[in-house]
Amino acid sequence: MRIVLVGPPGAGKGTQAHLLAKTLSIPHISTGDLFRANIGQGTPLGLEAKSYMDAGRLVPDEVTIGMAKDRMLQADAANGFLLDGFPRNLGQAKALDEFLVEQGIKLDGVLDLEVPEDEVVKRIAGRRLCRNDGGHVFHVDYNPSKAEGVCDECGGELYQRSDDTEEKVRTRLEVYHTETEPIIDYYRQQGLVEVIPALGKVDEVTQRAIEALKQDS
């Protein structure tokens, strides 16, 4: 099964991608992992991406597309994959379509995780991380620490990331609406989009996505 997962920041894409990929026994291919792997391994695409990043410039679409193509051609992706963070815009979506045609395969579905904008802001702006270990994550409403501003696990100071402020979150949402949302209409015209309400418990959202894919298959 070949799936694209889309949704605004704060929709839980990373969590759902991991769970869905595990359930469906297909690799989870995320843009972040692609960049880290290629840069870490010193591949030509990784070195090219790093040169742009070091200069504070955006990595061109063709570099991201090249990394995604290489990953989809690996043996573990022969029977399917779940794309998370790619394609990010119409140019990447069209390049993905061209690649799939060349390979004689097609997408089985595009899952659109839907979360109200105010909930996205609440989820992200309320997040607090431990300075001692960023892996300890709390939320002022959904998972508050016992003592305000103090990590339950190690007693470290909790802080809000600079890009997690409400103003920054709303800016990220504007970018999502401008750059990424158009691919949803693009895929909807192909009859591929399934809207998944992403409010509620994590396992409930996963089950909704699985049921939607079953209906499509």
Coordinates of N, CA and C in Angstrom, one line a residue:
M1 N 0.8 -1.2 0.0 CA 0.0 0.0 0.0 C 0.9 1.2 0.0
R2 N 0.5 2.2 -0.8 CA 1.3 3.5 -1.0 C 0.4 4.6 -0.6
I3 N 0.9 5.3 0.5 CA 0.0 6.4 1.1 C 0.8 7.7 1.3
V4 N 0.1 8.8 1.1 CA 0.6 10.1 1.5 C -0.2 10.6 2.7
L5 N 0.5 11.1 3.7 CA -0.1 11.6 4.9 C 0.1 13.1 4.9
V6 N -1.0 13.8 5.0 CA -0.9 15.3 5.0 C -1.7 15.8 6.2
G7 N -1.5 17.1 6.6 CA -2.2 17.7 7.7 C -1.3 18.8 8.2
P8 N -2.0 19.8 8.9 CA -1.2 20.9 9.4 C -0.3 20.6 10.5
P9 N 0.6 21.5 10.8 CA 1.5 21.2 12.0 C 0.6 21.0 13.2
G10 N 1.0 20.1 14.1 CA 0.3 19.9 15.3 C -0.9 18.9 15.1
A11 N -1.0 18.3 13.9 CA -2.1 17.4 13.7 C -1.8 16.0 14.1
G12 N -0.5 15.7 14.5 CA -0.1 14.4 14.9 C 0.4 13.5 13.8
K13 N 0.9 14.1 12.7 CA 1.3 13.3 11.6 C 2.4 12.3 11.9
G14 N 3.4 12.8 12.7 CA 4.5 11.9 13.0 C 4.1 10.7 13.8
T15 N 3.2 10.9 14.8 CA 2.7 9.8 15.6 C 1.9 8.8 14.8
Q16 N 1.0 9.4 14.0 CA 0.1 8.6 13.2 C 0.9 7.9 12.1
A17 N 1.9 8.5 11.5 CA 2.7 7.9 10.4 C 3.4 6.6 11.0
H18 N 4.0 6.8 12.2 CA 4.7 5.7 12.8 C 3.7 4.5 13.0
L19 N 2.6 4.8 13.6 CA 1.6 3.7 13.9 C 1.0 3.1 12.7
L20 N 0.7 3.9 11.7 CA 0.1 3.3 10.5 C 1.1 2.5 9.7
A21 N 2.3 3.0 9.6 CA 3.4 2.2 8.9 C 3.6 0.9 9.6
K22 N 3.6 0.9 10.9 CA 3.8 -0.4 11.7 C 2.6 -1.3 11.5
T23 N 1.4 -0.8 11.5 CA 0.2 -1.6 11.3 C 0.2 -2.2 9.9
L24 N 0.6 -1.4 8.9 CA 0.5 -1.9 7.5 C 1.8 -2.6 7.0
S25 N 2.8 -2.6 7.9 CA 4.1 -3.3 7.6 C 4.7 -2.6 6.3
I26 N 4.7 -1.3 6.3 CA 5.4 -0.6 5.2 C 6.3 0.5 5.9
P27 N 7.4 0.9 5.2 CA 8.3 1.9 5.8 C 7.7 3.3 5.8
H28 N 8.0 4.0 6.9 CA 7.6 5.3 7.1 C 8.7 6.2 6.6
I29 N 8.4 7.0 5.5 CA 9.4 7.8 4.9 C 9.1 9.3 5.2
S30 N 9.8 9.9 6.0 CA 9.6 11.3 6.4 C 10.7 12.2 5.8
T31 N 10.3 13.4 5.5 CA 11.3 14.4 4.9 C 12.5 14.6 5.9
G32 N 12.2 14.7 7.2 CA 13.2 14.9 8.2 C 14.2 13.8 8.2
D33 N 13.7 12.6 8.2 CA 14.6 11.4 8.2 C 15.4 11.3 6.9
L34 N 14.8 11.7 5.8 CA 15.6 11.7 4.5 C 16.8 12.6 4.6
F35 N 16.5 13.8 5.1 CA 17.6 14.8 5.2 C 18.7 14.4 6.2
R36 N 18.3 13.9 7.3 CA 19.2 13.4 8.3 C 20.1 12.3 7.8
A37 N 19.4 11.3 7.1 CA 20.1 10.1 6.6 C 21.1 10.5 5.5
N38 N 20.7 11.4 4.6 CA 21.5 11.7 3.4 C 22.7 12.6 3.9
I39 N 22.4 13.5 4.8 CA 23.5 14.4 5.3 C 24.5 13.6 6.2
G40 N 23.9 12.7 7.0 CA 24.8 11.9 7.9 C 25.7 10.9 7.1
Q41 N 25.1 10.4 6.0 CA 25.9 9.5 5.2 C 26.8 10.2 4.1
G42 N 26.6 11.5 4.0 CA 27.5 12.2 3.1 C 27.2 11.9 1.6
T43 N 25.9 11.6 1.3 CA 25.6 11.3 -0.1 C 25.7 12.6 -0.9
P44 N 25.8 12.5 -2.2 CA 25.8 13.8 -3.0 C 24.6 14.7 -2.8
L45 N 23.4 14.1 -2.7 CA 22.2 14.9 -2.4 C 22.3 15.5 -1.0
G46 N 22.8 14.7 -0.1 CA 22.9 15.2 1.3 C 23.9 16.4 1.4
L47 N 25.0 16.3 0.7 CA 26.0 17.3 0.7 C 25.5 18.6 0.0
E48 N 24.7 18.4 -1.0 CA 24.1 19.5 -1.7 C 23.1 20.2 -0.8
A49 N 22.2 19.4 -0.1 CA 21.2 19.9 0.8 C 21.9 20.7 1.9
K50 N 23.0 20.1 2.4 CA 23.7 20.8 3.5 C 24.3 22.1 3.1
S51 N 24.8 22.2 1.9 CA 25.3 23.5 1.4 C 24.3 24.6 1.4
Y52 N 23.1 24.2 1.1 CA 22.0 25.2 1.1 C 21.6 25.6 2.5
M53 N 21.5 24.6 3.4 CA 21.1 24.8 4.8 C 22.2 25.6 5.5
D54 N 23.4 25.3 5.3 CA 24.5 26.1 5.9 C 24.5 27.5 5.5
A55 N 24.0 27.8 4.3 CA 24.0 29.2 3.8 C 22.7 29.8 4.2
G56 N 21.8 29.1 5.0 CA 20.6 29.7 5.4 C 19.5 29.8 4.3
R57 N 19.7 28.9 3.3 CA 18.8 29.0 2.1 C 17.9 27.7 2.1
L58 N 16.7 27.8 1.5 CA 15.8 26.7 1.3 C 16.5 25.7 0.4
V59 N 16.3 24.4 0.7 CA 16.8 23.3 -0.1 C 15.8 23.2 -1.3
P60 N 16.3 23.3 -2.6 CA 15.5 23.2 -3.8 C 14.6 21.9 -3.8
D61 N 13.5 22.0 -4.4 CA 12.6 20.9 -4.6 C 13.3 19.7 -5.2
E62 N 14.1 20.0 -6.2 CA 14.7 18.8 -6.9 C 15.6 18.0 -6.0
V63 N 16.2 18.6 -5.0 CA 17.1 17.8 -4.1 C 16.2 17.0 -3.2
T64 N 15.1 17.6 -2.7 CA 14.2 16.8 -1.8 C 13.6 15.6 -2.6
I65 N 13.2 16.0 -3.9 CA 12.5 14.9 -4.7 C 13.5 13.8 -5.0
G66 N 14.8 14.2 -5.3 CA 15.8 13.1 -5.5 C 16.0 12.2 -4.3
M67 N 16.0 12.8 -3.1 CA 16.1 12.0 -1.9 C 14.9 11.0 -1.8
A68 N 13.7 11.6 -2.0 CA 12.5 10.7 -1.9 C 12.5 9.6 -2.9
K69 N 12.9 9.9 -4.1 CA 12.9 8.8 -5.1 C 13.9 7.7 -4.7
D70 N 15.1 8.1 -4.3 CA 16.1 7.1 -3.9 C 15.5 6.2 -2.8
R71 N 14.8 6.8 -1.8 CA 14.3 6.1 -0.7 C 13.2 5.1 -1.2
M72 N 12.3 5.6 -2.1 CA 11.2 4.8 -2.5 C 11.7 3.6 -3.4
L73 N 12.9 3.7 -3.9 CA 13.5 2.6 -4.7 C 14.2 1.5 -3.9
Q74 N 14.3 1.8 -2.6 CA 15.0 0.8 -1.7 C 14.1 -0.4 -1.6
A75 N 14.8 -1.6 -1.3 CA 14.1 -2.9 -1.3 C 12.9 -2.9 -0.3
D76 N 13.0 -2.3 0.9 CA 11.9 -2.4 1.8 C 10.7 -1.7 1.4
A77 N 10.8 -0.8 0.4 CA 9.6 0.0 -0.1 C 9.0 -0.7 -1.3
A78 N 9.5 -1.9 -1.7 CA 9.0 -2.5 -2.9 C 7.5 -2.7 -2.9
N79 N 6.9 -3.1 -1.7 CA 5.5 -3.4 -1.6 C 4.7 -2.2 -1.0
G80 N 5.3 -1.1 -0.8 CA 4.5 0.1 -0.3 C 5.4 1.0 0.6
F81 N 4.8 2.1 0.9 CA 5.4 3.1 1.8 C 4.4 4.1 2.2
L82 N 4.8 4.8 3.3 CA 3.9 5.9 3.8 C 4.8 7.1 3.8
L83 N 4.4 8.1 3.0 CA 5.1 9.4 2.9 C 4.6 10.4 3.8
D84 N 5.5 11.0 4.6 CA 5.1 12.0 5.7 C 6.0 13.2 5.5
G85 N 5.3 14.3 5.1 CA 6.1 15.6 4.8 C 6.5 15.7 3.4
F86 N 6.2 14.7 2.6 CA 6.5 14.8 1.1 C 5.3 14.1 0.4
P87 N 4.8 14.7 -0.6 CA 5.1 16.0 -1.2 C 4.6 17.2 -0.3
R88 N 5.4 18.3 -0.4 CA 5.0 19.4 0.5 C 4.4 20.5 -0.4
N89 N 4.5 20.4 -1.7 CA 3.8 21.5 -2.5 C 3.5 20.8 -3.9
L90 N 2.8 21.6 -4.7 CA 2.3 21.1 -6.0 C 3.4 20.5 -6.9
G91 N 4.5 21.3 -6.9 CA 5.6 20.8 -7.7 C 6.1 19.4 -7.3
Q92 N 6.2 19.2 -6.0 CA 6.7 17.9 -5.5 C 5.6 16.8 -5.8
A93 N 4.3 17.2 -5.7 CA 3.3 16.2 -5.9 C 3.3 15.8 -7.4
K94 N 3.5 16.7 -8.3 CA 3.5 16.4 -9.7 C 4.8 15.5 -10.0
A95 N 5.9 15.8 -9.4 CA 7.1 15.0 -9.6 C 6.9 13.6 -9.1
L96 N 6.2 13.5 -7.9 CA 5.9 12.2 -7.4 C 5.0 11.4 -8.4
D97 N 4.0 12.0 -8.9 CA 3.2 11.3 -9.9 C 4.0 10.8 -11.1
E98 N 4.9 11.7 -11.6 CA 5.7 11.3 -12.7 C 6.6 10.0 -12.4
F99 N 7.1 10.1 -11.2 CA 8.0 9.0 -10.7 C 7.1 7.7 -10.6
L100 N 5.9 7.8 -10.0 CA 5.1 6.6 -9.9 C 4.7 6.0 -11.2
V101 N 4.4 6.9 -12.2 CA 4.1 6.4 -13.6 C 5.3 5.7 -14.1
E102 N 6.5 6.2 -14.0 CA 7.7 5.6 -14.5 C 7.9 4.2 -13.9
Q103 N 7.5 4.1 -12.6 CA 7.7 2.8 -11.9 C 6.5 1.8 -12.1
G104 N 5.5 2.3 -12.8 CA 4.3 1.5 -13.0 C 3.5 1.2 -11.8
I105 N 3.5 2.1 -10.8 CA 2.8 2.0 -9.6 C 1.9 3.2 -9.3
K106 N 1.1 3.2 -8.3 CA 0.2 4.3 -8.1 C -0.1 4.4 -6.6
L107 N -0.5 5.6 -6.2 CA -0.9 5.8 -4.8 C -2.2 5.1 -4.5
D108 N -2.4 4.6 -3.3 CA -3.6 4.0 -2.9 C -4.5 5.0 -2.1
G109 N -3.9 6.0 -1.5 CA -4.7 7.0 -0.8 C -3.9 8.1 -0.3
V110 N -4.6 9.2 0.0 CA -4.0 10.4 0.6 C -4.8 10.7 1.9
L111 N -4.2 10.5 3.0 CA -5.0 10.7 4.3 C -4.7 12.2 4.8
D112 N -5.8 12.9 4.9 CA -5.7 14.3 5.3 C -6.2 14.4 6.8
L113 N -5.2 14.6 7.7 CA -5.5 14.7 9.1 C -6.1 16.1 9.3
E114 N -7.4 16.1 9.8 CA -8.0 17.4 9.9 C -8.2 17.8 11.4
V115 N -7.6 19.0 11.7 CA -7.7 19.5 13.1 C -8.1 21.0 13.0
P116 N -9.0 21.5 13.8 CA -9.4 22.9 13.8 C -8.1 23.7 14.1
E117 N -8.1 24.9 13.5 CA -6.9 25.7 13.6 C -6.6 26.1 15.0
D118 N -7.7 26.5 15.8 CA -7.5 26.9 17.2 C -6.9 25.7 18.0
E119 N -7.3 24.5 17.7 CA -6.8 23.3 18.4 C -5.3 23.1 18.1
V120 N -4.9 23.4 16.8 CA -3.5 23.3 16.4 C -2.7 24.2 17.3
V121 N -3.1 25.5 17.4 CA -2.4 26.5 18.1 C -2.3 26.1 19.6
K122 N -3.4 25.6 20.1 CA -3.5 25.2 21.5 C -2.5 24.0 21.8
R123 N -2.5 23.0 20.9 CA -1.6 21.9 21.0 C -0.1 22.3 21.0
I124 N 0.3 23.1 20.1 CA 1.7 23.5 19.9 C 2.1 24.5 20.9
A125 N 1.3 25.6 21.1 CA 1.7 26.7 22.0 C 1.7 26.2 23.4
G126 N 1.0 25.2 23.7 CA 1.0 24.7 25.1 C 2.1 23.7 25.4
R127 N 2.9 23.3 24.5 CA 3.9 22.3 24.6 C 5.1 22.9 25.5
R128 N 5.6 22.1 26.4 CA 6.7 22.5 27.2 C 7.8 21.3 27.2
L129 N 9.0 21.6 27.0 CA 10.1 20.6 26.9 C 11.1 20.8 28.1
C130 N 11.7 19.7 28.5 CA 12.7 19.7 29.6 C 14.0 20.2 29.0
R131 N 14.7 21.1 29.7 CA 16.0 21.6 29.2 C 17.0 20.5 29.4
N132 N 16.9 19.6 30.3 CA 17.8 18.6 30.6 C 17.7 17.5 29.5
D133 N 16.5 17.2 29.1 CA 16.3 16.1 28.1 C 15.0 16.5 27.3
G134 N 15.2 16.9 26.1 CA 14.1 17.3 25.2 C 13.1 16.2 25.0
G135 N 13.5 15.0 25.4 CA 12.5 13.9 25.2 C 11.4 13.9 26.2
H136 N 11.6 14.6 27.3 CA 10.5 14.8 28.3 C 9.6 16.0 27.9
V137 N 8.4 15.6 27.4 CA 7.5 16.7 26.9 C 6.2 16.7 27.7
F138 N 5.8 17.9 28.0 CA 4.6 18.1 28.7 C 3.7 19.1 28.0
H139 N 2.5 19.3 28.5 CA 1.6 20.2 27.9 C 0.8 20.9 29.0
V140 N 0.6 22.2 28.9 CA 0.0 23.0 30.0 C -1.4 22.5 30.3
D141 N -2.1 22.0 29.2 CA -3.5 21.6 29.4 C -3.6 20.0 29.4
Y142 N -3.0 19.4 28.4 CA -3.2 18.0 28.2 C -2.4 17.0 29.0
N143 N -1.2 17.5 29.3 CA -0.2 16.7 30.1 C 0.6 17.6 31.0
P144 N 0.0 18.3 32.0 CA 0.8 19.2 32.8 C 1.7 18.5 33.8
S145 N 2.8 19.2 34.0 CA 3.7 18.6 35.1 C 3.1 18.9 36.4
K146 N 3.5 18.1 37.4 CA 3.0 18.2 38.8 C 3.3 19.6 39.4
A147 N 4.5 20.0 39.1 CA 4.9 21.4 39.6 C 5.1 22.2 38.3
E148 N 4.5 23.4 38.3 CA 4.6 24.3 37.1 C 6.0 24.6 36.8
G149 N 6.4 24.3 35.5 CA 7.7 24.7 35.0 C 8.8 23.7 35.5
V150 N 8.4 22.6 36.1 CA 9.4 21.6 36.5 C 9.1 20.2 36.0
C151 N 10.1 19.6 35.4 CA 10.0 18.3 34.8 C 9.7 17.2 35.9
D152 N 8.7 16.4 35.7 CA 8.4 15.3 36.6 C 9.5 14.3 36.7
E153 N 10.2 14.1 35.5 CA 11.1 13.0 35.4 C 12.5 13.3 36.1
C154 N 13.0 14.5 35.9 CA 14.3 14.8 36.4 C 14.5 16.1 37.1
G155 N 13.4 16.8 37.2 CA 13.4 18.1 38.0 C 14.0 19.3 37.2
G156 N 14.2 19.0 35.9 CA 14.8 20.1 35.0 C 13.7 21.1 34.7
E157 N 14.2 22.3 34.2 CA 13.4 23.4 33.9 C 12.6 23.1 32.6
L158 N 11.3 23.4 32.6 CA 10.5 23.2 31.4 C 10.5 24.6 30.6
Y159 N 10.6 24.5 29.3 CA 10.6 25.7 28.6 C 9.7 25.6 27.3
Q160 N 9.4 26.7 26.7 CA 8.6 26.7 25.4 C 9.6 27.0 24.3
R161 N 9.6 26.2 23.3 CA 10.5 26.4 22.1 C 10.1 27.7 21.5
S162 N 11.1 28.4 20.9 CA 10.9 29.8 20.3 C 9.9 29.7 19.2
D163 N 9.9 28.6 18.4 CA 9.0 28.5 17.3 C 7.6 27.9 17.7
D164 N 7.4 27.7 19.0 CA 6.1 27.2 19.5 C 5.2 28.3 20.0
T165 N 5.6 29.5 19.9 CA 4.7 30.6 20.4 C 3.5 30.7 19.4
E166 N 2.4 31.2 20.0 CA 1.2 31.3 19.1 C 1.4 32.1 17.8
E167 N 2.2 33.2 17.9 CA 2.5 33.9 16.7 C 3.2 33.1 15.6
K168 N 4.2 32.3 16.1 CA 5.0 31.5 15.2 C 4.1 30.4 14.6
V169 N 3.3 29.8 15.5 CA 2.4 28.7 15.0 C 1.5 29.2 13.9
R170 N 0.9 30.4 14.1 CA 0.0 30.9 13.1 C 0.7 31.2 11.8
T171 N 2.0 31.6 11.9 CA 2.8 31.8 10.7 C 3.0 30.5 10.0
R172 N 3.3 29.4 10.7 CA 3.5 28.1 10.1 C 2.2 27.6 9.5
L173 N 1.1 27.9 10.1 CA -0.2 27.5 9.5 C -0.4 28.3 8.2
E174 N 0.0 29.5 8.1 CA -0.2 30.3 6.9 C 0.6 29.7 5.7
V175 N 1.9 29.3 6.1 CA 2.7 28.6 5.1 C 2.1 27.3 4.6
Y176 N 1.5 26.5 5.6 CA 0.8 25.3 5.3 C -0.3 25.5 4.3
H177 N -1.2 26.5 4.6 CA -2.3 26.8 3.8 C -1.9 27.2 2.4
T178 N -0.8 28.0 2.3 CA -0.3 28.5 1.0 C 0.4 27.4 0.1
E179 N 1.3 26.7 0.8 CA 2.1 25.8 0.1 C 1.6 24.3 0.0
T180 N 1.1 23.8 1.1 CA 0.7 22.4 1.1 C -0.7 22.1 0.9
E181 N -1.6 22.9 1.3 CA -3.1 22.6 1.1 C -3.4 22.4 -0.3
P182 N -2.8 23.2 -1.3 CA -3.2 22.9 -2.7 C -3.0 21.5 -3.2
I183 N -2.1 20.7 -2.5 CA -1.9 19.3 -3.0 C -3.1 18.5 -2.6
I184 N -3.9 18.9 -1.6 CA -5.1 18.2 -1.2 C -6.1 18.3 -2.3
D185 N -6.3 19.5 -2.8 CA -7.3 19.6 -3.9 C -6.8 18.9 -5.2
Y186 N -5.4 18.9 -5.4 CA -4.8 18.2 -6.5 C -5.2 16.7 -6.4
Y187 N -5.0 16.1 -5.2 CA -5.2 14.7 -5.0 C -6.7 14.4 -5.0
R188 N -7.5 15.4 -4.5 CA -9.0 15.2 -4.4 C -9.5 15.0 -5.8
Q189 N -9.0 15.7 -6.8 CA -9.4 15.6 -8.2 C -9.1 14.2 -8.7
Q190 N -8.1 13.5 -8.1 CA -7.8 12.1 -8.5 C -8.6 11.1 -7.7
G191 N -9.5 11.6 -6.8 CA -10.3 10.7 -6.0 C -9.5 9.9 -4.9
L192 N -8.4 10.5 -4.5 CA -7.5 9.8 -3.5 C -7.7 10.3 -2.1
V193 N -8.3 11.4 -1.8 CA -8.3 12.0 -0.5 C -9.3 11.4 0.5
E194 N -8.9 11.0 1.6 CA -9.8 10.6 2.7 C -9.5 11.6 3.9
V195 N -10.5 12.3 4.3 CA -10.4 13.2 5.5 C -10.5 12.4 6.8
I196 N -9.5 12.5 7.6 CA -9.5 11.8 8.9 C -9.6 12.8 10.0
P197 N -10.7 12.9 10.8 CA -10.8 13.7 11.9 C -9.7 13.3 12.9
A198 N -8.8 14.3 13.3 CA -7.7 13.9 14.1 C -7.8 14.4 15.6
L199 N -9.0 14.6 16.0 CA -9.3 14.9 17.4 C -9.6 13.6 18.1
G200 N -9.2 13.5 19.4 CA -9.5 12.3 20.1 C -8.3 11.6 20.5
K201 N -8.4 10.3 21.0 CA -7.3 9.5 21.4 C -6.5 9.1 20.2
V202 N -5.2 8.9 20.4 CA -4.3 8.6 19.3 C -4.7 7.3 18.6
D203 N -5.1 6.3 19.4 CA -5.5 5.0 18.7 C -6.8 5.1 18.0
E204 N -7.7 6.0 18.4 CA -8.9 6.2 17.7 C -8.7 6.8 16.4
V205 N -7.8 7.8 16.3 CA -7.4 8.4 15.0 C -6.8 7.4 14.1
T206 N -5.9 6.5 14.6 CA -5.3 5.5 13.8 C -6.4 4.6 13.2
Q207 N -7.3 4.2 14.0 CA -8.4 3.3 13.6 C -9.2 3.9 12.5
R208 N -9.5 5.2 12.6 CA -10.3 5.9 11.6 C -9.5 5.8 10.2
A209 N -8.2 6.0 10.3 CA -7.4 6.0 9.1 C -7.4 4.6 8.5
I210 N -7.2 3.6 9.3 CA -7.2 2.2 8.8 C -8.6 1.9 8.2
E211 N -9.7 2.3 8.8 CA -11.0 2.0 8.2 C -11.2 2.7 6.9
A212 N -10.7 3.9 6.8 CA -10.8 4.7 5.5 C -10.0 4.0 4.4
L213 N -8.8 3.5 4.7 CA -8.0 2.8 3.7 C -8.7 1.5 3.3
K214 N -9.3 0.8 4.2 CA -10.1 -0.5 3.9 C -11.2 -0.2 2.9
Q215 N -11.9 0.9 3.1 CA -13.0 1.3 2.2 C -12.5 1.5 0.8
D216 N -11.3 2.1 0.7 CA -10.7 2.4 -0.6 C -10.2 1.2 -1.3
S217 N -9.8 0.2 -0.6 CA -9.1 -0.9 -1.2 C -10.1 -1.9 -1.8

